[in-house]
CSV table of C-alpha atoms and ligand atoms in Angstrom, one decimal:
chain,number,residue,atom,x,y,z
A,1,UNK,CA,-41.0,39.3,15.2
A,2,UNK,CA,-40.3,43.0,15.5
A,3,UNK,CA,-37.7,44.7,17.6
A,4,UNK,CA,-37.3,46.5,21.1
A,5,UNK,CA,-37.7,49.5,21.6
A,6,UNK,CA,-36.4,49.7,25.4
A,7,UNK,CA,-33.9,47.7,27.1
A,8,UNK,CA,-33.4,46.1,31.0
A,9,UNK,CA,-30.0,46.0,30.4
A,10,UNK,CA,-30.1,50.2,30.8
A,11,UNK,CA,-30.2,52.2,34.2
A,12,UNK,CA,-32.4,54.7,32.4
A,13,UNK,CA,-35.2,52.1,31.7
A,14,UNK,CA,-35.5,51.6,36.0
A,15,UNK,CA,-35.0,55.5,35.8
A,16,UNK,CA,-38.3,55.6,33.8
A,17,UNK,CA,-41.7,56.2,34.5
A,18,UNK,CA,-43.8,52.9,35.5
A,19,UNK,CA,-46.7,53.0,32.9
A,20,UNK,CA,-43.7,52.2,30.8
A,21,UNK,CA,-42.1,48.9,32.7
A,22,UNK,CA,-45.2,47.9,32.5
A,23,UNK,CA,-46.3,49.1,29.6
A,24,UNK,CA,-41.7,46.8,28.5
A,25,UNK,CA,-43.0,43.5,30.5
A,26,UNK,CA,-46.2,43.3,29.3
A,27,UNK,CA,-44.4,43.3,25.6
A,28,UNK,CA,-42.8,40.5,27.1
A,29,UNK,CA,-45.0,38.4,28.2
A,30,UNK,CA,-46.9,38.7,24.6
A,31,UNK,CA,-43.8,37.4,23.2
A,32,UNK,CA,-43.7,33.2,22.7
A,33,UNK,CA,-40.3,33.6,23.9
A,34,UNK,CA,-37.8,34.7,26.4
A,35,UNK,CA,-36.3,37.9,24.5
A,36,UNK,CA,-32.2,37.7,25.3
A,37,UNK,CA,-30.8,40.8,26.9
A,38,UNK,CA,-26.5,41.9,26.5
A,39,UNK,CA,-25.8,43.5,29.5
A,40,UNK,CA,-24.4,46.2,30.2
A,41,UNK,CA,-20.7,47.2,31.2
A,42,UNK,CA,-20.0,47.4,34.4
A,43,UNK,CA,-16.3,48.6,36.2
A,44,UNK,CA,-15.5,44.8,39.1
A,45,UNK,CA,-16.1,42.4,35.7
A,46,UNK,CA,-16.7,41.5,32.6
A,47,UNK,CA,-19.3,41.8,30.0
A,48,UNK,CA,-20.9,39.3,30.5
A,49,UNK,CA,-22.3,37.4,27.1
A,50,UNK,CA,-25.8,38.3,28.5
A,51,UNK,CA,-29.7,36.9,30.1
A,52,UNK,CA,-32.9,35.7,29.2
A,53,UNK,CA,-35.6,37.4,31.1
A,54,UNK,CA,-37.8,35.9,32.2
A,55,UNK,CA,-41.6,36.5,32.5
A,56,UNK,CA,-43.8,34.7,32.6
A,57,UNK,CA,-45.4,32.5,36.1
A,58,UNK,CA,-44.9,29.6,35.2
A,59,UNK,CA,-41.3,29.4,33.5
A,60,UNK,CA,-39.9,31.1,37.7
A,61,UNK,CA,-41.5,28.6,38.7
A,62,UNK,CA,-40.3,25.3,37.0
A,63,UNK,CA,-36.3,27.4,37.2
A,64,UNK,CA,-36.7,27.8,40.4
A,65,UNK,CA,-37.7,24.1,40.8
A,66,UNK,CA,-34.9,22.8,39.2
A,67,UNK,CA,-31.9,23.4,40.7
A,68,UNK,CA,-30.0,20.9,38.9
A,69,UNK,CA,-30.0,23.2,35.9
A,70,UNK,CA,-31.1,27.7,37.3
A,71,UNK,CA,-28.1,27.3,39.8
A,72,UNK,CA,-27.9,29.5,42.6
A,73,UNK,CA,-23.6,29.7,43.4
A,74,UNK,CA,-22.7,29.4,39.6
A,75,UNK,CA,-21.4,33.5,39.5
A,76,UNK,CA,-24.4,34.6,42.6
A,77,UNK,CA,-28.5,34.7,42.5
A,78,UNK,CA,-28.2,38.2,43.1
A,79,UNK,CA,-26.3,40.3,40.5
A,80,UNK,CA,-26.7,39.9,36.9
A,81,UNK,CA,-22.4,39.9,35.8
A,82,UNK,CA,-20.7,37.0,37.7
A,83,UNK,CA,-20.0,38.1,40.8
A,84,UNK,CA,-15.9,38.8,42.0
A,85,UNK,CA,-14.2,36.1,43.8
A,86,UNK,CA,-13.5,40.1,46.3
A,87,UNK,CA,-17.6,40.1,46.4
A,88,UNK,CA,-17.6,36.5,47.6
A,89,UNK,CA,-16.1,37.4,50.8
A,90,UNK,CA,-18.6,39.9,51.6
A,91,UNK,CA,-21.9,38.9,50.0
A,92,UNK,CA,-21.6,35.1,48.7
A,93,UNK,CA,-23.7,33.6,51.2
A,94,UNK,CA,-26.4,31.2,51.0
A,95,UNK,CA,-28.4,33.3,48.8
A,96,UNK,CA,-25.6,32.3,46.0
A,97,UNK,CA,-24.9,28.8,46.5
A,98,UNK,CA,-25.7,25.2,45.2
A,99,UNK,CA,-26.4,22.8,47.2
A,100,UNK,CA,-24.5,20.4,49.4
A,101,UNK,CA,-23.7,24.6,50.4
A,102,UNK,CA,-26.3,26.1,50.7
A,103,UNK,CA,-28.3,23.2,52.2
A,104,UNK,CA,-26.2,23.1,54.8
A,105,UNK,CA,-25.7,26.8,56.1
A,106,UNK,CA,-30.0,26.8,55.5
A,107,UNK,CA,-30.2,24.0,57.9
A,108,UNK,CA,-28.3,25.5,60.7
A,109,UNK,CA,-30.2,28.9,60.9
A,110,UNK,CA,-32.8,28.3,59.5
A,111,UNK,CA,-33.8,27.2,62.9
A,112,UNK,CA,-33.8,30.6,64.0
A,113,UNK,CA,-37.0,31.0,61.3
A,114,UNK,CA,-39.7,28.7,61.5
A,115,UNK,CA,-43.0,29.8,62.4
A,116,UNK,CA,-42.4,29.1,66.1
A,117,UNK,CA,-39.5,31.0,66.8
A,118,UNK,CA,-41.3,33.6,64.9
A,119,UNK,CA,-43.9,33.8,66.7
A,120,UNK,CA,-41.7,34.7,69.7
A,121,UNK,CA,-40.7,37.9,68.6
A,122,UNK,CA,-44.7,38.4,67.5
A,123,UNK,CA,-44.5,40.6,71.3
A,124,UNK,CA,-42.1,42.5,70.1
A,125,UNK,CA,-43.2,43.1,66.5
A,126,UNK,CA,-46.5,44.8,68.7
A,127,UNK,CA,-44.7,46.8,71.0
A,128,UNK,CA,-41.8,48.4,67.8
A,129,UNK,CA,-45.5,48.6,65.9
A,130,UNK,CA,-47.3,50.7,68.7
A,131,UNK,CA,-43.8,52.7,69.8
A,132,UNK,CA,-43.3,53.9,65.5
A,133,UNK,CA,-47.1,55.4,65.7
A,134,UNK,CA,-46.5,56.9,68.8
A,135,UNK,CA,-43.9,59.0,67.9
A,136,UNK,CA,-45.3,59.2,64.4
A,137,UNK,CA,-48.1,60.6,65.4
A,138,UNK,CA,-46.4,62.9,67.6
A,139,UNK,CA,-45.3,64.4,64.5
A,140,UNK,CA,-48.9,66.1,64.6
A,141,UNK,CA,-49.4,66.4,60.5
A,142,UNK,CA,-47.3,64.2,59.2
A,143,UNK,CA,-43.9,63.3,58.1
A,144,UNK,CA,-41.0,60.8,56.1
A,145,UNK,CA,-43.4,57.7,56.6
A,146,UNK,CA,-40.4,55.8,54.9
A,147,UNK,CA,-37.9,56.9,57.5
A,148,UNK,CA,-39.8,57.7,60.2
A,149,UNK,CA,-42.6,54.5,59.8
A,150,UNK,CA,-41.7,51.7,57.3
A,151,UNK,CA,-37.4,51.8,57.4
A,152,UNK,CA,-37.8,51.7,61.5
A,153,UNK,CA,-40.3,48.4,62.0
A,154,UNK,CA,-37.7,46.1,60.2
A,155,UNK,CA,-34.0,48.0,61.7
A,156,UNK,CA,-35.1,46.8,64.8
A,157,UNK,CA,-36.3,43.5,64.9
A,158,UNK,CA,-33.7,41.7,62.7
A,159,UNK,CA,-30.9,44.4,64.7
A,160,UNK,CA,-32.5,42.4,68.4
A,161,UNK,CA,-32.3,39.5,66.5
A,162,UNK,CA,-28.9,39.8,66.5
A,163,UNK,CA,-28.1,41.3,70.0
A,164,UNK,CA,-27.2,44.5,68.0
A,165,UNK,CA,-27.4,47.8,70.2
A,166,UNK,CA,-30.0,50.4,68.3
A,167,UNK,CA,-26.8,52.5,69.0
A,168,UNK,CA,-26.0,51.5,65.6
A,169,UNK,CA,-29.0,50.7,63.8
A,170,UNK,CA,-28.1,54.0,61.9
A,171,UNK,CA,-24.9,52.4,61.0
A,172,UNK,CA,-26.4,49.5,59.4
A,173,UNK,CA,-29.9,51.0,57.9
A,174,UNK,CA,-26.4,53.3,55.5
A,175,UNK,CA,-24.5,50.4,54.6
A,176,UNK,CA,-27.8,48.1,54.0
A,177,UNK,CA,-29.0,50.9,51.2
A,178,UNK,CA,-25.7,51.2,50.3
A,179,UNK,CA,-25.3,47.6,49.5
A,180,UNK,CA,-28.8,48.4,47.9
A,181,UNK,CA,-28.5,52.2,46.5
A,182,UNK,CA,-28.9,50.7,43.2
A,183,UNK,CA,-28.0,53.4,40.2
A,184,UNK,CA,-28.6,55.8,42.1
A,185,UNK,CA,-27.2,58.3,44.0
A,186,UNK,CA,-28.5,58.8,47.2
A,187,UNK,CA,-26.4,56.2,48.2
A,188,UNK,CA,-24.0,54.3,45.0
A,189,UNK,CA,-22.6,58.1,45.2
A,190,UNK,CA,-22.6,60.2,41.1
A,191,UNK,CA,-19.4,57.8,39.8
A,192,UNK,CA,-20.6,54.9,39.3
A,193,UNK,CA,-17.3,53.9,38.4
A,194,UNK,CA,-16.4,53.0,42.6
A,195,UNK,CA,-19.4,52.1,43.1
A,196,UNK,CA,-17.5,48.3,43.9
A,197,UNK,CA,-14.8,50.0,46.3
A,198,UNK,CA,-17.9,51.7,48.3
A,199,UNK,CA,-19.9,48.4,48.4
A,200,UNK,CA,-16.4,46.5,49.6
A,201,UNK,CA,-16.2,48.2,52.3
A,202,UNK,CA,-19.9,48.6,53.5
A,203,UNK,CA,-19.4,44.9,53.3
A,204,UNK,CA,-16.2,45.4,55.2
A,205,UNK,CA,-18.0,46.5,57.5
A,206,UNK,CA,-20.9,44.7,58.1
A,207,UNK,CA,-18.5,42.3,58.3
A,208,UNK,CA,-16.3,44.1,61.2
A,209,UNK,CA,-19.2,44.7,63.3
A,210,UNK,CA,-20.3,41.0,63.7
A,211,UNK,CA,-17.1,40.0,64.1
A,212,UNK,CA,-17.2,42.1,66.8
A,213,UNK,CA,-19.8,41.0,68.8
A,214,UNK,CA,-19.5,37.0,67.8
A,215,UNK,CA,-16.0,37.3,69.4
A,216,UNK,CA,-18.2,38.4,72.8
A,217,UNK,CA,-20.7,35.8,72.4
A,218,UNK,CA,-19.5,33.3,72.2
A,219,UNK,CA,-17.6,33.1,75.6
A,220,UNK,CA,-20.9,35.6,76.9
A,221,UNK,CA,-23.3,33.4,74.7
A,222,UNK,CA,-26.7,35.6,75.2
A,223,UNK,CA,-30.5,34.4,73.8
A,224,UNK,CA,-29.8,35.3,70.8
A,225,UNK,CA,-28.9,34.0,67.2
A,226,UNK,CA,-25.6,35.3,66.3
A,227,UNK,CA,-25.0,33.2,69.6
A,228,UNK,CA,-27.5,30.0,68.8
A,229,UNK,CA,-25.1,30.9,64.7
A,230,UNK,CA,-21.5,30.5,66.8
A,231,UNK,CA,-22.0,28.6,68.9
A,232,UNK,CA,-22.7,24.5,68.3
A,233,UNK,CA,-26.0,23.6,67.9
A,234,UNK,CA,-27.7,19.8,68.6
A,235,UNK,CA,-25.9,18.0,65.9
A,236,UNK,CA,-22.9,19.8,66.4
A,237,UNK,CA,-22.4,22.1,63.4
A,238,UNK,CA,-22.1,26.5,63.8
A,239,UNK,CA,-21.2,28.9,61.5
A,240,UNK,CA,-17.4,29.6,60.4
A,241,UNK,CA,-16.6,33.7,61.4
A,242,UNK,CA,-16.8,34.1,56.9
A,243,UNK,CA,-20.3,32.3,57.0
A,244,UNK,CA,-21.4,34.4,59.8
A,245,UNK,CA,-20.0,37.8,58.2
A,246,UNK,CA,-21.3,37.3,55.7
A,247,UNK,CA,-25.1,35.6,56.0
A,248,UNK,CA,-25.4,38.6,58.5
A,249,UNK,CA,-25.1,40.9,55.3
A,250,UNK,CA,-26.8,39.1,53.9
A,251,UNK,CA,-30.3,39.1,56.5
A,252,UNK,CA,-29.6,43.0,57.2
A,253,UNK,CA,-30.1,43.9,53.7
A,254,UNK,CA,-33.0,40.9,52.8
A,255,UNK,CA,-34.7,42.4,55.8
A,256,UNK,CA,-34.8,46.0,55.3
A,257,UNK,CA,-34.5,46.5,52.2
A,258,UNK,CA,-37.4,43.9,50.7
A,259,UNK,CA,-39.7,44.4,54.3
A,260,UNK,CA,-39.2,48.2,54.5
A,261,UNK,CA,-40.3,49.0,50.5
A,262,UNK,CA,-43.4,46.6,51.3
A,263,UNK,CA,-44.9,48.7,54.2
A,264,UNK,CA,-44.6,51.7,51.8
A,265,UNK,CA,-46.1,50.0,48.8
A,266,UNK,CA,-49.1,48.9,51.0
A,267,UNK,CA,-49.5,52.3,52.2
A,268,UNK,CA,-49.3,54.5,49.5
A,269,UNK,CA,-52.2,51.4,47.8
A,270,UNK,CA,-54.6,51.8,50.5
A,271,UNK,CA,-54.2,55.3,50.2
A,272,UNK,CA,-54.8,54.8,46.5
A,273,UNK,CA,-57.4,53.0,46.6
A,274,UNK,CA,-60.1,54.2,49.1
A,275,UNK,CA,-62.8,51.6,48.4
A,276,UNK,CA,-59.6,48.5,49.8
A,277,UNK,CA,-59.0,50.4,52.7
A,278,UNK,CA,-62.8,50.7,53.5
A,279,UNK,CA,-63.7,46.8,53.4
A,280,UNK,CA,-60.0,46.5,55.9
A,281,UNK,CA,-61.1,49.0,58.1
A,282,UNK,CA,-64.8,46.8,57.8
A,283,UNK,CA,-62.7,43.9,59.1
A,284,UNK,CA,-59.1,44.0,59.3
A,285,UNK,CA,-58.3,40.8,61.1
A,286,UNK,CA,-59.6,38.9,58.2
A,287,UNK,CA,-59.0,40.4,54.6
A,288,UNK,CA,-55.3,41.8,56.4
A,289,UNK,CA,-53.7,38.0,55.3
A,290,UNK,CA,-55.6,38.4,51.7
A,291,UNK,CA,-53.8,42.2,52.0
A,292,UNK,CA,-50.9,41.7,53.0
A,293,UNK,CA,-49.9,39.4,50.2
A,294,UNK,CA,-51.7,41.0,48.0
A,295,UNK,CA,-49.3,44.2,48.8
A,296,UNK,CA,-46.2,41.9,48.0
A,297,UNK,CA,-48.0,40.8,44.5
A,298,UNK,CA,-48.3,44.3,43.5
A,299,UNK,CA,-44.8,45.7,45.4
A,300,UNK,CA,-42.3,42.8,44.5
A,301,UNK,CA,-40.3,44.3,46.2
A,302,UNK,CA,-37.5,41.9,44.7
A,303,UNK,CA,-37.5,42.7,41.4
A,304,UNK,CA,-35.5,39.8,40.1
A,305,UNK,CA,-33.1,36.8,40.9
A,306,UNK,CA,-31.2,35.5,38.8
A,307,UNK,CA,-29.5,32.1,37.1
A,308,UNK,CA,-26.8,30.0,35.4
A,309,UNK,CA,-28.4,27.6,33.2
A,310,UNK,CA,-25.7,24.0,34.4
A,311,UNK,CA,-26.6,22.4,31.2
A,312,UNK,CA,-28.8,22.0,27.7
A,313,UNK,CA,-32.1,22.2,29.0
A,314,UNK,CA,-36.1,22.6,27.5
A,315,UNK,CA,-38.1,24.6,29.4
A,316,UNK,CA,-42.0,26.1,28.6
A,317,UNK,CA,-40.3,24.7,24.8
A,318,UNK,CA,-37.6,26.7,24.6
A,319,UNK,CA,-34.4,25.5,24.6
A,320,UNK,CA,-31.7,26.9,27.4
A,321,UNK,CA,-27.6,26.1,26.8
A,322,UNK,CA,-25.0,25.4,30.1
A,323,UNK,CA,-23.9,28.6,29.6
A,324,UNK,CA,-26.5,31.0,29.5
A,325,UNK,CA,-27.7,33.2,32.4
A,326,UNK,CA,-32.0,33.7,33.2
A,327,UNK,CA,-33.0,36.9,35.0
A,328,UNK,CA,-36.2,35.5,37.5
A,329,UNK,CA,-38.2,39.2,36.9
A,330,UNK,CA,-41.2,38.4,39.7
A,331,UNK,CA,-42.6,41.7,38.8
A,332,UNK,CA,-42.9,40.7,35.7
A,333,UNK,CA,-45.0,37.3,36.8
A,334,UNK,CA,-47.4,38.7,39.6
A,335,UNK,CA,-48.5,40.6,37.0
A,336,UNK,CA,-49.5,37.5,33.8
A,337,UNK,CA,-52.5,38.0,33.5
A,338,UNK,CA,-52.2,34.0,32.6
A,339,UNK,CA,-52.8,33.9,36.7
A,340,UNK,CA,-53.8,36.8,37.8
A,341,UNK,CA,-57.6,38.5,36.7
A,342,UNK,CA,-56.9,41.9,35.8
A,343,UNK,CA,-53.2,41.8,37.4
A,344,UNK,CA,-53.2,45.5,37.8
A,345,UNK,CA,-56.0,45.6,40.3
A,346,UNK,CA,-55.5,46.4,44.0
A,347,UNK,CA,-58.0,43.4,45.6
A,348,UNK,CA,-56.9,42.8,48.9
A,349,UNK,CA,-59.7,40.4,48.3
A,350,UNK,CA,-57.9,38.0,46.0
A,351,UNK,CA,-58.1,35.0,46.4
A,352,UNK,CA,-56.0,32.4,45.1
A,353,UNK,CA,-52.6,34.9,45.6
A,354,UNK,CA,-49.6,32.9,43.9
A,355,UNK,CA,-47.1,35.3,43.7
A,356,UNK,CA,-43.9,35.1,43.5
A,357,UNK,CA,-42.8,37.9,46.2
A,358,UNK,CA,-40.6,35.5,47.9
A,359,UNK,CA,-38.8,34.5,44.5
A,360,UNK,CA,-40.4,30.7,43.7
A,361,UNK,CA,-40.7,27.1,44.9
A,362,UNK,CA,-37.4,25.6,45.3
A,363,UNK,CA,-34.7,25.8,48.3
A,364,UNK,CA,-33.8,29.3,48.5
A,365,UNK,CA,-37.3,29.8,48.7
A,366,UNK,CA,-37.2,33.2,50.8
A,367,UNK,CA,-36.7,32.7,54.5
A,368,UNK,CA,-37.8,35.8,56.1
A,369,UNK,CA,-41.4,35.5,54.9
A,370,UNK,CA,-43.0,34.5,57.7
A,371,UNK,CA,-41.8,37.3,59.4
A,372,UNK,CA,-41.8,39.5,56.4
A,373,UNK,CA,-45.4,38.9,56.9
A,374,UNK,CA,-45.8,39.1,60.6
A,375,UNK,CA,-43.7,42.5,59.8
A,376,UNK,CA,-46.1,43.6,57.1
A,377,UNK,CA,-49.2,42.9,59.2
A,378,UNK,CA,-48.6,44.3,62.9
A,379,UNK,CA,-47.7,47.2,61.2
A,380,UNK,CA,-50.6,47.8,58.4
A,381,UNK,CA,-52.7,46.8,62.1
A,382,UNK,CA,-50.9,49.4,64.2
A,383,UNK,CA,-51.6,52.3,61.1
A,384,UNK,CA,-55.3,51.2,60.6
A,385,UNK,CA,-56.5,51.1,64.2
A,386,UNK,CA,-54.8,54.8,65.0
A,387,UNK,CA,-54.3,56.6,62.3
A,388,UNK,CA,-56.9,55.2,60.0
A,389,UNK,CA,-57.0,58.6,57.7
A,390,UNK,CA,-53.0,58.1,57.2
A,391,UNK,CA,-52.7,59.4,53.8
A,392,UNK,CA,-49.2,57.7,51.5
A,393,UNK,CA,-47.7,61.1,49.5
A,394,UNK,CA,-46.4,60.9,46.0
A,395,UNK,CA,-43.4,58.2,45.9
A,396,UNK,CA,-39.4,59.0,45.6
A,397,UNK,CA,-38.2,55.7,44.2
A,398,UNK,CA,-35.2,54.1,43.7
A,399,UNK,CA,-33.1,54.5,41.1
A,400,UNK,CA,-31.8,50.4,40.7
A,401,UNK,CA,-33.7,47.0,38.8
A,402,UNK,CA,-33.0,44.9,41.4
A,403,UNK,CA,-34.9,46.6,44.8
A,404,UNK,CA,-38.1,47.9,43.8
A,405,UNK,CA,-37.5,50.4,46.6
A,406,UNK,CA,-39.6,54.1,47.8
A,407,UNK,CA,-36.8,55.9,49.4
A,408,UNK,CA,-39.1,58.2,51.0
A,409,UNK,CA,-42.8,60.0,50.9
A,410,UNK,CA,-45.5,62.3,52.4
A,411,UNK,CA,-46.9,61.3,54.4
A,412,UNK,CA,-50.6,63.1,56.5
A,413,UNK,CA,-52.9,62.9,58.9
B,501,HEM,C1,-42.0,41.0,52.3
B,501,HEM,C2,-40.1,41.2,52.3
B,501,HEM,C3,-39.4,40.2,51.1
B,501,HEM,C4,-39.6,40.1,49.9
B,501,HEM,C5,-40.5,40.6,49.0
B,501,HEM,C6,-38.3,38.9,50.1
B,501,HEM,C7,-38.0,38.5,48.9
B,501,HEM,C8,-37.0,37.4,48.3
B,501,HEM,C9,-36.6,36.5,48.2
B,501,HEM,C10,-37.7,36.9,45.7
B,501,HEM,C11,-35.3,35.6,47.6
B,501,HEM,C12,-35.4,35.1,46.5
B,501,HEM,C13,-35.9,33.1,46.1
B,501,HEM,C14,-35.4,32.9,45.3
B,501,HEM,O1,-33.2,33.1,44.8
B,501,HEM,O2,-35.4,31.9,44.9
B,501,HEM,C15,-35.4,35.7,49.0
B,501,HEM,C16,-34.6,34.9,49.3
B,501,HEM,C17,-34.1,35.0,50.7
B,501,HEM,N1,-34.7,36.4,51.6
B,501,HEM,FE1,-36.3,37.2,51.4
B,501,HEM,N2,-37.5,38.9,51.8
B,501,HEM,C18,-38.6,39.3,51.7
B,501,HEM,C19,-37.8,39.7,53.3
B,501,HEM,C20,-37.3,38.8,54.3
B,501,HEM,C21,-36.3,39.5,55.2
B,501,HEM,C22,-37.9,40.0,56.2
B,501,HEM,C23,-35.6,38.7,55.7
B,501,HEM,C24,-34.3,37.9,56.7
B,501,HEM,C25,-34.9,38.4,58.1
B,501,HEM,C26,-35.4,37.3,54.7
B,501,HEM,C27,-34.2,36.7,53.9
B,501,HEM,C28,-33.9,35.7,53.4
B,501,HEM,C29,-33.1,35.3,52.9
B,501,HEM,C30,-32.0,34.8,54.0
B,501,HEM,C31,-33.0,34.5,51.7
B,501,HEM,C32,-32.1,33.7,51.3
B,501,HEM,C33,-32.5,32.0,51.2
B,501,HEM,C34,-31.7,30.9,50.4
B,501,HEM,O3,-31.6,31.5,49.1
B,501,HEM,O4,-31.7,29.8,51.1
B,501,HEM,N3,-36.1,38.2,53.9
B,501,HEM,N4,-36.3,36.6,49.5
């Protein structure tokens, strides 16, 4: 096998044109053995031992299904370097844990995320989407689609669920952008050595906000999620204040930085593929669910999660040794030609569409998947109905290896 002429650990790789990223991951998927990459040097943690890049759909399914071997808790899942202990206070929530701690937290919080509960929010999602389109129409001819349309719905819904007042939306939006800002100077600043400090500050500020709300809700419970989480539920389980803080940070970040990008990519895909838009307009109700899945497949807003191998293990013919890291590149698996015919085509009628945009099958499968589907569906339906000729311009992409983000994107109508 010839040496690779790119390096996934080089931050510049993630700023290169999409066509280069596609070619690089095509090369990786064509190999029989996952490539091994050295880790990049970061200011906040010692250099790690490197990682195997899992890019095939089959590898991602199997690693996700087998959390006893592929651990999220040993050093974290949302980061490639092991998470330093001082970060755990704010970022050490269930996504970065293994069972039984993970299962306990997931049990407590998942009651808020069942389809039945999400149904209760349906009217709120519809009202919020209608308001966003009202405001878009007031602009007369267009605006920045990301900040004025796509970002607003997930932010409002997650804040409403938590009972956070509107005056705090911008504060939350800025902290959440900073936490997942990657290497992007617009959010992370120019001095990457200060990243740790900025992350910790953002974590601390969000935690403070939710703990102040929680103190109030303990004495004055209302119908929101914070009240439900700080007051003992039917099994007598509740979250500690630290758990509440880090769960809140996870929700804010996971809820905002993903759905926003799916909506933005969705608009861009529909603008670039008038045939698919026409198909969708022809029978919106019947075709929207398939379109939303196809958008999440191609957008893959979360590019990867990582795992640490807990014991020597063979998977799909390759050996992984205890202590090694593997990175599950969902974006790459969602283009696996063994599973998706013509994988780069945007086909809203693709069926089946077993993408791994929300993660693979396993205990960490996205808790917000129902909500995200709902939000993307309602936002697109409202746009298609009221601004059917909306055109999305060139996306200004976030410079990040973790989030496939669009920071800004002009739209016209
Ligand atoms: C299109 C939108 C979204 C995408 C693409 C997405 C993707 C993902 C992925 C890839 C995982 C990790 C799975 C793993 O480690 O195996 C995840 C986990 C998670 N997501 Fe989402 N997500 C989205 C929306 C949301 C929303 C709206 C929320 C909540 C409001 C949310 C909350 C969570 C939580 C709490 C976890 C951790 C679950 C656990 O560790 O048990 N996500 N998501």
